[in-house]
PDB file of C-alpha atoms in Angstrom:
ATOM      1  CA  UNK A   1       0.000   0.000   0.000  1.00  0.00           C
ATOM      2  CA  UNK A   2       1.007   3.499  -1.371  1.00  0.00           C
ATOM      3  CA  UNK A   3      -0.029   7.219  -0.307  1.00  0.00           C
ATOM      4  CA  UNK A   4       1.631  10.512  -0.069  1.00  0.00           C
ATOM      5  CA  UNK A   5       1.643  11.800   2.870  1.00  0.00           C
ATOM      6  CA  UNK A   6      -0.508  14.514   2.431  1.00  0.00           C
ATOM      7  CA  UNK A   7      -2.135  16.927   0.300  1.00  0.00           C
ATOM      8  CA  UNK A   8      -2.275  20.502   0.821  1.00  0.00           C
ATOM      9  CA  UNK A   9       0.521  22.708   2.986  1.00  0.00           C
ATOM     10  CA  UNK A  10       0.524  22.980   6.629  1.00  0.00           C
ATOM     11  CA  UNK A  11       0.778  26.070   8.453  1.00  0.00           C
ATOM     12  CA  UNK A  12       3.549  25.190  10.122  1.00  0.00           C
ATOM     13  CA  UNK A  13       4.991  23.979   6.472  1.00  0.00           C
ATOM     14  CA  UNK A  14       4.593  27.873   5.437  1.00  0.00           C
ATOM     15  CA  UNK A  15       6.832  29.203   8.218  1.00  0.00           C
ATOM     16  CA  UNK A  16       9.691  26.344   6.881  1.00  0.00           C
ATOM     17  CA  UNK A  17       9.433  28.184   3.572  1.00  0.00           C
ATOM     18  CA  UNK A  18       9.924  31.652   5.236  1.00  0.00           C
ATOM     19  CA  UNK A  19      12.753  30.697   7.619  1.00  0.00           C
ATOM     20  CA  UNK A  20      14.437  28.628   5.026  1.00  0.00           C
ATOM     21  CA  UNK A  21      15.056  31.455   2.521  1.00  0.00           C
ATOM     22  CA  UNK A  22      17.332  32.935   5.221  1.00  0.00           C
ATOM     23  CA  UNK A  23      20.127  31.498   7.453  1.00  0.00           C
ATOM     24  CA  UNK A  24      20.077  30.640  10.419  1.00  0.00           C
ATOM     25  CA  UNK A  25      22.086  33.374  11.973  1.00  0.00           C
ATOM     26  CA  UNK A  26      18.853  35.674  11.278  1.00  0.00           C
ATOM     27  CA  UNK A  27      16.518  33.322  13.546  1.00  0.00           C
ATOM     28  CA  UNK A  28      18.830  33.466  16.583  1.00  0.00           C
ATOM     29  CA  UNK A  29      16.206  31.796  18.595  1.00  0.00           C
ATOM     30  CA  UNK A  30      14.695  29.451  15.978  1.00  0.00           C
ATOM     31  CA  UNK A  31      14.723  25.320  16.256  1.00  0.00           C
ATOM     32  CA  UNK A  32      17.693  25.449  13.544  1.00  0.00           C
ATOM     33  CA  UNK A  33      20.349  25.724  16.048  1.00  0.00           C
ATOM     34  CA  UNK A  34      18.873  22.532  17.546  1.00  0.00           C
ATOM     35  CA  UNK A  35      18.090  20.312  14.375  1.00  0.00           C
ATOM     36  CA  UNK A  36      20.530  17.788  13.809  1.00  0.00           C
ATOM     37  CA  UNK A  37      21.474  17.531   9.754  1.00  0.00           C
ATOM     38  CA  UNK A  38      23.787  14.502   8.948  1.00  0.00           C
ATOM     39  CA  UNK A  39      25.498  11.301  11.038  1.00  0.00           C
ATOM     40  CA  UNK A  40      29.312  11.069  11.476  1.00  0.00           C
ATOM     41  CA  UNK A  41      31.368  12.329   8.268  1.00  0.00           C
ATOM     42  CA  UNK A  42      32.713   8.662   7.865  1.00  0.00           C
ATOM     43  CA  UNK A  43      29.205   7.266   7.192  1.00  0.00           C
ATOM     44  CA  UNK A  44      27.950   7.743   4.066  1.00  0.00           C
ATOM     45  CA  UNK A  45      25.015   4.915   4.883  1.00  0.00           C
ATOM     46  CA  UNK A  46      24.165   2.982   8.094  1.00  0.00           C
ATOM     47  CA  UNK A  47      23.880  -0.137   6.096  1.00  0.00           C
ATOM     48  CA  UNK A  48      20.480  -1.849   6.451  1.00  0.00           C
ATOM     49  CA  UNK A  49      19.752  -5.424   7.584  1.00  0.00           C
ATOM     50  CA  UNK A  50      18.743  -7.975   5.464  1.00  0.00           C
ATOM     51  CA  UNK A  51      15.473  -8.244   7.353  1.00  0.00           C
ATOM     52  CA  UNK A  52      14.319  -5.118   5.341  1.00  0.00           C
ATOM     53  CA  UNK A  53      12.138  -5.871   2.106  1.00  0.00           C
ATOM     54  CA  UNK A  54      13.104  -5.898  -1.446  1.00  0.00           C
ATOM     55  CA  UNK A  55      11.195  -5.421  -4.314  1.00  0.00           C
ATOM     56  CA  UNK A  56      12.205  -7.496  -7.992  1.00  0.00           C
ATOM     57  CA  UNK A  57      13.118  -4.693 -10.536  1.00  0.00           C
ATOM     58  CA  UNK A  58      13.427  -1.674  -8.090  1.00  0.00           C
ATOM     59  CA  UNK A  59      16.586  -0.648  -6.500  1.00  0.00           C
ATOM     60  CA  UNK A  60      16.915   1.933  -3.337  1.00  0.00           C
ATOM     61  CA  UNK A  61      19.111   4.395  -3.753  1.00  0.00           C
ATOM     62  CA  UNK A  62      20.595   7.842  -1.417  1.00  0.00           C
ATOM     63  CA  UNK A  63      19.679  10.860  -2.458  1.00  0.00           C
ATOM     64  CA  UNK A  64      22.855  12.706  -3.620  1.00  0.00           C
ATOM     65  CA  UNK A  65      22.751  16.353  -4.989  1.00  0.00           C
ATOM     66  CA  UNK A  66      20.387  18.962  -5.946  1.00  0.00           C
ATOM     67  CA  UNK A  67      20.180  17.248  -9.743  1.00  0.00           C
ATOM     68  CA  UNK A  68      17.847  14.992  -8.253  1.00  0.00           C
ATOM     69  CA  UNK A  69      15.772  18.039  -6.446  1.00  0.00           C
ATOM     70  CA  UNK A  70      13.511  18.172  -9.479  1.00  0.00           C
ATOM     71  CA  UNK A  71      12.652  13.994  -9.292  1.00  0.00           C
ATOM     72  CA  UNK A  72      11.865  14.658  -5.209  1.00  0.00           C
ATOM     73  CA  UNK A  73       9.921  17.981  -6.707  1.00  0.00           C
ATOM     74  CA  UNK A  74       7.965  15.738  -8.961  1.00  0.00           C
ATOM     75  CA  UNK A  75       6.809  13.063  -6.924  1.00  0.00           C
ATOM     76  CA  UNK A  76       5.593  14.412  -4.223  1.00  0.00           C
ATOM     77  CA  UNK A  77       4.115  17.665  -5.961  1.00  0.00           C
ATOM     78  CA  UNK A  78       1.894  15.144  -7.932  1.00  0.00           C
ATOM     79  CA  UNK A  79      -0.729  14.465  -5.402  1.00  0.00           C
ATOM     80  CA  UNK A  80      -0.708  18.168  -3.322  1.00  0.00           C
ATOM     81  CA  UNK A  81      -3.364  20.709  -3.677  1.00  0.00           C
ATOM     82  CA  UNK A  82      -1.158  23.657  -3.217  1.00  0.00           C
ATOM     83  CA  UNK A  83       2.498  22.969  -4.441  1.00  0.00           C
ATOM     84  CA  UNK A  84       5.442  23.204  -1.622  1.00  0.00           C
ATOM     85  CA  UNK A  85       8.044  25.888  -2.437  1.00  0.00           C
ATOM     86  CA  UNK A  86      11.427  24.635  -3.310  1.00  0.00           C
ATOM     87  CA  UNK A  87      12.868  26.074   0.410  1.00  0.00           C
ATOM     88  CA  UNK A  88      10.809  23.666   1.970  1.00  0.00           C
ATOM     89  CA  UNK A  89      12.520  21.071  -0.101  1.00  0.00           C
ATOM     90  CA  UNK A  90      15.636  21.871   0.481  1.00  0.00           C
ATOM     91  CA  UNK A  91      15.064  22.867   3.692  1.00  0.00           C
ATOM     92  CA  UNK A  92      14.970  18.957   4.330  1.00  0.00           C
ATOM     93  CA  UNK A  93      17.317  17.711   1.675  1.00  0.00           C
ATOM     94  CA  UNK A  94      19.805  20.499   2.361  1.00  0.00           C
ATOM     95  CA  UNK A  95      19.828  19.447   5.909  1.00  0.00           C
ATOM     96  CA  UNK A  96      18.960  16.001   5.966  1.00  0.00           C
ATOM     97  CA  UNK A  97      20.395  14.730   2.767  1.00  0.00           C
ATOM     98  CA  UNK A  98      20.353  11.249   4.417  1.00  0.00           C
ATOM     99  CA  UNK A  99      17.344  10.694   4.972  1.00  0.00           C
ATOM    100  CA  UNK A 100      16.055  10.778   1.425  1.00  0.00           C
ATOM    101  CA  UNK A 101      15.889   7.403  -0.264  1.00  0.00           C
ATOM    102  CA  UNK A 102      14.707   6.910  -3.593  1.00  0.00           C
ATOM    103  CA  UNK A 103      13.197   3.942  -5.436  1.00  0.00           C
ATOM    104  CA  UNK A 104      14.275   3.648  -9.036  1.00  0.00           C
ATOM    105  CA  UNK A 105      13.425   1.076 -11.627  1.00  0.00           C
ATOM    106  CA  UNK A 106      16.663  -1.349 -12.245  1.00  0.00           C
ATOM    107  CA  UNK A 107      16.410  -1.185 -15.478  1.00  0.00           C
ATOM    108  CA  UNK A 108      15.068   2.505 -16.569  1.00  0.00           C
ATOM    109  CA  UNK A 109      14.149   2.777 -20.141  1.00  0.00           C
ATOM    110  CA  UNK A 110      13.297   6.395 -19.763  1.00  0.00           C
ATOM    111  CA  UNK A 111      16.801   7.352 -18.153  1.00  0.00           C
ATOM    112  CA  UNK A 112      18.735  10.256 -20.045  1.00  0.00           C
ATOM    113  CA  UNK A 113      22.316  10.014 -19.790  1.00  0.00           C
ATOM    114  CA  UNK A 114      23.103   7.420 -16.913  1.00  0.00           C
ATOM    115  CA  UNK A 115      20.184   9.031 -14.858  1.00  0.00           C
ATOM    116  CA  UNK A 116      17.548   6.656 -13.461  1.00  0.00           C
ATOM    117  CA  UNK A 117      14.311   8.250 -13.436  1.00  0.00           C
ATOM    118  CA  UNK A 118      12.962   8.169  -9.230  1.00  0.00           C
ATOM    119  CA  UNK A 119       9.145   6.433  -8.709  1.00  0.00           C
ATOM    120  CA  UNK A 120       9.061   6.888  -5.551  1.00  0.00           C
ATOM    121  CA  UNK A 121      10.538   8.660  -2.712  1.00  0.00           C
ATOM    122  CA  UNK A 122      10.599   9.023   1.162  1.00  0.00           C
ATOM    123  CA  UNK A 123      11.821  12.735   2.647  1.00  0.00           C
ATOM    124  CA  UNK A 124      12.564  12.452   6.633  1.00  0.00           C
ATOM    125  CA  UNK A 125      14.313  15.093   9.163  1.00  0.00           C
ATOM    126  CA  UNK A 126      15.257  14.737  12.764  1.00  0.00           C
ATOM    127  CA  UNK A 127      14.483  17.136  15.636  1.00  0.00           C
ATOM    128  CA  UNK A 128      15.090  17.623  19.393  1.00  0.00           C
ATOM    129  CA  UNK A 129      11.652  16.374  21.083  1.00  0.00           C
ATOM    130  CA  UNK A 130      10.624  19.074  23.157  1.00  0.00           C
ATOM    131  CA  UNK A 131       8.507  16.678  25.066  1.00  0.00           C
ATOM    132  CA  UNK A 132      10.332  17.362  28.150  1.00  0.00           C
ATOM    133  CA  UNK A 133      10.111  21.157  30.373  1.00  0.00           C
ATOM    134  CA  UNK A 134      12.935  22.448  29.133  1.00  0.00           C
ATOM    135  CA  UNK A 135      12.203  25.728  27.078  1.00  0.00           C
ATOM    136  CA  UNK A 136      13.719  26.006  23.475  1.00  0.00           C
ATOM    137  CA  UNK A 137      16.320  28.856  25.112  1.00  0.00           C
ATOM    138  CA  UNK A 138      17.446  26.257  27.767  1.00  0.00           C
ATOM    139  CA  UNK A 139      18.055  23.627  24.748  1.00  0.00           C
ATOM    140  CA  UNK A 140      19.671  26.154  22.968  1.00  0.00           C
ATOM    141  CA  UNK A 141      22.258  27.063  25.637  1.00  0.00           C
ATOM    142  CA  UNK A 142      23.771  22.897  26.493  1.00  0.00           C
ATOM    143  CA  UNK A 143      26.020  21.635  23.993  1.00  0.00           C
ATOM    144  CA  UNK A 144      25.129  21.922  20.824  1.00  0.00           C
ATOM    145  CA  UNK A 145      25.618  19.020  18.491  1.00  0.00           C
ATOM    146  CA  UNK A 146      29.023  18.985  16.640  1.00  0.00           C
ATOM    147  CA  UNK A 147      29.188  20.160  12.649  1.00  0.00           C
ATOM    148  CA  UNK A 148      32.116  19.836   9.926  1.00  0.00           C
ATOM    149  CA  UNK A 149      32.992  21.813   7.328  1.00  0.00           C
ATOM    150  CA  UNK A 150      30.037  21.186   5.368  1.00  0.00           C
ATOM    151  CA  UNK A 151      27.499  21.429   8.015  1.00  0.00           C
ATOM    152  CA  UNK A 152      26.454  18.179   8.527  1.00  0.00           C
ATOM    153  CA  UNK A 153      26.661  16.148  12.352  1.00  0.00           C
ATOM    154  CA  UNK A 154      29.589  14.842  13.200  1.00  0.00           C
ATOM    155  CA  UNK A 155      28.407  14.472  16.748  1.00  0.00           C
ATOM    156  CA  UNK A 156      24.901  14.069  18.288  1.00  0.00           C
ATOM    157  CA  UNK A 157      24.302  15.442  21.780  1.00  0.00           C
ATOM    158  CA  UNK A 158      23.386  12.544  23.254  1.00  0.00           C
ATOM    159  CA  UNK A 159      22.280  14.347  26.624  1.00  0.00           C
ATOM    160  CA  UNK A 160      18.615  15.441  24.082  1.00  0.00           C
ATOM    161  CA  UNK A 161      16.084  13.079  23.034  1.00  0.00           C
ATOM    162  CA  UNK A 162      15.737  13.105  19.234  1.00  0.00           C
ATOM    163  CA  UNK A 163      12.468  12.295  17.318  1.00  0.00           C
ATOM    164  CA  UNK A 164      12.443  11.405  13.306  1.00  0.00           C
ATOM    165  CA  UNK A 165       9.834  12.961  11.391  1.00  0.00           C
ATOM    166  CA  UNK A 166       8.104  11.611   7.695  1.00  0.00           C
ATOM    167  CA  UNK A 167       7.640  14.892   6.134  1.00  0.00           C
ATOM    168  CA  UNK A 168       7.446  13.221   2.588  1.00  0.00           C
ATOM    169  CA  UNK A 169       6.187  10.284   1.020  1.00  0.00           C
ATOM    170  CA  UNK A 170       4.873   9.570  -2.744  1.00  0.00           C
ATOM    171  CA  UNK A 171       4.914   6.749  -5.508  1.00  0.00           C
ATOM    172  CA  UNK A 172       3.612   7.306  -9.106  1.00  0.00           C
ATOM    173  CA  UNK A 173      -0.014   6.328  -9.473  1.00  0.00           C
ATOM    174  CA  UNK A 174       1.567   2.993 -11.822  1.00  0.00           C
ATOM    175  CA  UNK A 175       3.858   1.584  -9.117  1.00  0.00           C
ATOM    176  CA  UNK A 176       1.210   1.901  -6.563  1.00  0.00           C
ATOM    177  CA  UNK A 177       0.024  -0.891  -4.262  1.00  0.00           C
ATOM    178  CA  UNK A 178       3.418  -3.185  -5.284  1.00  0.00           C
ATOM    179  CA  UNK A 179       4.765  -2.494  -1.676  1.00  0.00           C
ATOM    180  CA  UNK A 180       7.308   0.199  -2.749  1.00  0.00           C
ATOM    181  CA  UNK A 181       5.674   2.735  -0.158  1.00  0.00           C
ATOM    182  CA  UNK A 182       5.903   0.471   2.555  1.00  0.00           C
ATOM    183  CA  UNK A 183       9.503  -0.418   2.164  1.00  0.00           C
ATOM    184  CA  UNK A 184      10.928   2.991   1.516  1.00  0.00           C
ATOM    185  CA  UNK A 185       9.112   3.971   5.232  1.00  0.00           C
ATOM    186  CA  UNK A 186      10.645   0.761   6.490  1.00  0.00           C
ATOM    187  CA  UNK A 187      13.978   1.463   5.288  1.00  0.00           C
ATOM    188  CA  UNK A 188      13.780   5.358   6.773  1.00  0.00           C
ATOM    189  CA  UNK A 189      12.306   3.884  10.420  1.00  0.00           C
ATOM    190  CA  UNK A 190      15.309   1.579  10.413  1.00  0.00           C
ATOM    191  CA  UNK A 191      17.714   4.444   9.317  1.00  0.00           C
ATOM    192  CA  UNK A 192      16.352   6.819  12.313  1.00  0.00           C
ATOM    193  CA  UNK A 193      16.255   4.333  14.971  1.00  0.00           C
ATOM    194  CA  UNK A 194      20.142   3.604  14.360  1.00  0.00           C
ATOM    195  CA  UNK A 195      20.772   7.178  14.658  1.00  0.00           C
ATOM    196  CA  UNK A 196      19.514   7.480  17.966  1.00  0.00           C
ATOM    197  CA  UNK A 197      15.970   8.408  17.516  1.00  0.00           C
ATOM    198  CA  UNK A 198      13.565   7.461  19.905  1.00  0.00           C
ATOM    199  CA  UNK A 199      10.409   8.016  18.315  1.00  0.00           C
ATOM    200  CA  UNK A 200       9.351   8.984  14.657  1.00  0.00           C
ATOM    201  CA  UNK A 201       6.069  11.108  14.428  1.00  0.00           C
ATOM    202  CA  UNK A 202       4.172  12.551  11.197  1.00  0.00           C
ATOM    203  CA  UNK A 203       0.697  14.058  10.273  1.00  0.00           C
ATOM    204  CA  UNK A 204      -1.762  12.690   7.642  1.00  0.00           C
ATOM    205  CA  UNK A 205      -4.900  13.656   6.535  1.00  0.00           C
ATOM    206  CA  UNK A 206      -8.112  12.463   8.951  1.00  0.00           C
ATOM    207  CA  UNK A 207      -9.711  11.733   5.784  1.00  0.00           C
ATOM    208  CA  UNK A 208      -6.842   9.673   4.368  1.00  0.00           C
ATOM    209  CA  UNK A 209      -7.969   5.800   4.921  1.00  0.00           C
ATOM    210  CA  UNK A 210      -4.933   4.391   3.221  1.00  0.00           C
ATOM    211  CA  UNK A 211      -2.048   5.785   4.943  1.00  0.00           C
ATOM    212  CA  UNK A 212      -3.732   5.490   8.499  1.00  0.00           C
ATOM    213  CA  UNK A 213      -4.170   2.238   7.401  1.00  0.00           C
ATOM    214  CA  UNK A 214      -0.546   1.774   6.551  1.00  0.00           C
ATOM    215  CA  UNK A 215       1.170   3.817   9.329  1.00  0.00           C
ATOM    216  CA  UNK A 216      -0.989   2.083  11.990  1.00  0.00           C
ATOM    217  CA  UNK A 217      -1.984  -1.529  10.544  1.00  0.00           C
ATOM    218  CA  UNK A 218       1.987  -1.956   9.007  1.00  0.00           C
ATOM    219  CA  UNK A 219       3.871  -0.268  11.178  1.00  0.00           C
ATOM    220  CA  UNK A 220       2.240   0.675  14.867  1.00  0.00           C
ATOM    221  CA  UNK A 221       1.940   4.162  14.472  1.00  0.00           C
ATOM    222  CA  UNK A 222      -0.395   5.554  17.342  1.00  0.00           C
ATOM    223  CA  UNK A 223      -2.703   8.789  16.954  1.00  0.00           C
ATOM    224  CA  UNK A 224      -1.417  11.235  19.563  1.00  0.00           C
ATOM    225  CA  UNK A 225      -3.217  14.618  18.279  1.00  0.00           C
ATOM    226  CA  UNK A 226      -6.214  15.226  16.112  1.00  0.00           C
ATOM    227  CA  UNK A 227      -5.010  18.913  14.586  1.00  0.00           C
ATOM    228  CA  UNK A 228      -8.293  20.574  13.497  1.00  0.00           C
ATOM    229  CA  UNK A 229      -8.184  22.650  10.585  1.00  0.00           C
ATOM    230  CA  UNK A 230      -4.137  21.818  10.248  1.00  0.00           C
ATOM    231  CA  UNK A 231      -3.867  22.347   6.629  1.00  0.00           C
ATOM    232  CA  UNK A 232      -4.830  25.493   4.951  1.00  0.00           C
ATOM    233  CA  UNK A 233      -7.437  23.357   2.909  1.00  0.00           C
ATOM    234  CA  UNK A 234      -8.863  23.694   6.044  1.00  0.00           C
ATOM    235  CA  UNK A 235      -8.275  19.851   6.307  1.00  0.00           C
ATOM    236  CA  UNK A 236      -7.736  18.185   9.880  1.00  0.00           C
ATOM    237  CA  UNK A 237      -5.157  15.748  10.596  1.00  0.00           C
ATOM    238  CA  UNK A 238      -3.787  13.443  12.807  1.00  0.00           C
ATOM    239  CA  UNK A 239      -0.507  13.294  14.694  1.00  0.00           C
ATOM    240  CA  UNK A 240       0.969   9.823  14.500  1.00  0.00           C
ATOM    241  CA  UNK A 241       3.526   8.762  16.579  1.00  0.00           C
ATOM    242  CA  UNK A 242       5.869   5.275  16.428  1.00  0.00           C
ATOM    243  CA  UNK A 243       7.787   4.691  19.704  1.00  0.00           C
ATOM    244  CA  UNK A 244      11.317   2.671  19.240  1.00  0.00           C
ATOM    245  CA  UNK A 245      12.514   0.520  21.307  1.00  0.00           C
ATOM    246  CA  UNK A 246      16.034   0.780  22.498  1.00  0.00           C
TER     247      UNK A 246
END
């Protein structure tokens, strides 16, 4: 079972496009300072098990560079209402380049060039969970989490309690319902869980059947928060929640 995650913007969506057109220095007291954006420069992959599914004729691949921003662009732009701006893409792929995987045909007759043309795609961040009573500022002011040269983690702080987050997720209308969707949120639980996350949350339509259906029935996502009018459809939605175990 396929969906995309949702269909129309959040609210909260719309103030990621306005902070992500400027840097981070000009929100001094934003969540950026607190958002972890990459695992240890030697890693390039935690590599996954072999308990996670694979599909005959579809390979998963890491997102690499902006030439595939249009592909992410595609996907999940074919099933919203209102289109996201490209800072809200790349405020997740710029940041979080790692946890973007891609499913590609293995053999892509419409590939140009050497590129393999993406039908399906999973976008995912990581943030401090601010579940706890300690204020943003307070966060702010303990160690912050160690960058290199290109601004991605080399260290987590492992005295805050991360959560992952499934901002993104879309398969063309053809590969639906061949599994693809579930594996590619398989593959990104399994990728946030080994960097330390101790939950994963998202939102999804209340009126989407399907990925309820998926998030709760495959996976054991729990509703935490019904968000009335969260979507500026006017749409409600629910918060979903997976807890990890250690």
């Amino acid at each position: 079972l396929d969906w995309t995650m949702a269909t129309s913007k959040t609210k909260s969506e719309v103030k990621v496009e306005v902070e992500a057109e400027h840097p981070p220095s000009q929100f001094p007291s934003c969540s950026f300072k607190v958002q972890p954006k990459g695992i240890h420069s030697d890693m390039t992959r935690i590599k996954y098990g072999h308990h996670l599914p694979t599909i005959d004729g579809i390979d998963f691949v890491d997102y690499q560079d902006e030439s595939q921003l249009d592909d992410v662009m595609r996907l999940v732009g074919q099933d919203l209402s209102e289109p996201y701006s490209v800072f809200t893409y790349r405020y997740f792929l710029h940041r979080w380049p790692q946890l973007c995987i891609l499913a590609v045909p293995t053999d892509d007759d419409k590939s140009e060039g050497g590129h393999r043309r993406p039908i399906g795609c999973v976008v995912c961040k990581i943030d401090v969970d601010f579940e706890s009573n300690e204020t943003v500022q307070e966060l702010n002011n303990k160690t912050e989490p160690i960058y290199d040269q290109t601004d991605k983690i080399i260290t987590l702080d492992t005295h805050k309690i991360y959560s992952g987050y499934i901002g993104m997720l879309a398969v063309e209308d053809e590969y639906r319902r061949s599994g693809i969707g579930t594996a590619l949120v398989e593959r990104a639980i399994h990728l946030m869980k080994e960097m330390g996350c101790q939950s994963i949350k998202l939102e999804t339509e209340v009126t989407n059947k399907g990925a309820m259906r998926l998030y709760e029935d495959r996976f054991g996502f729990v509703r935490e928060e019904l968000l009335v009018k969260y979507y500026l459809n006017w749409g409600d939605a629910y918060r979903l929640r997976l807890w990890l175990d250690g």
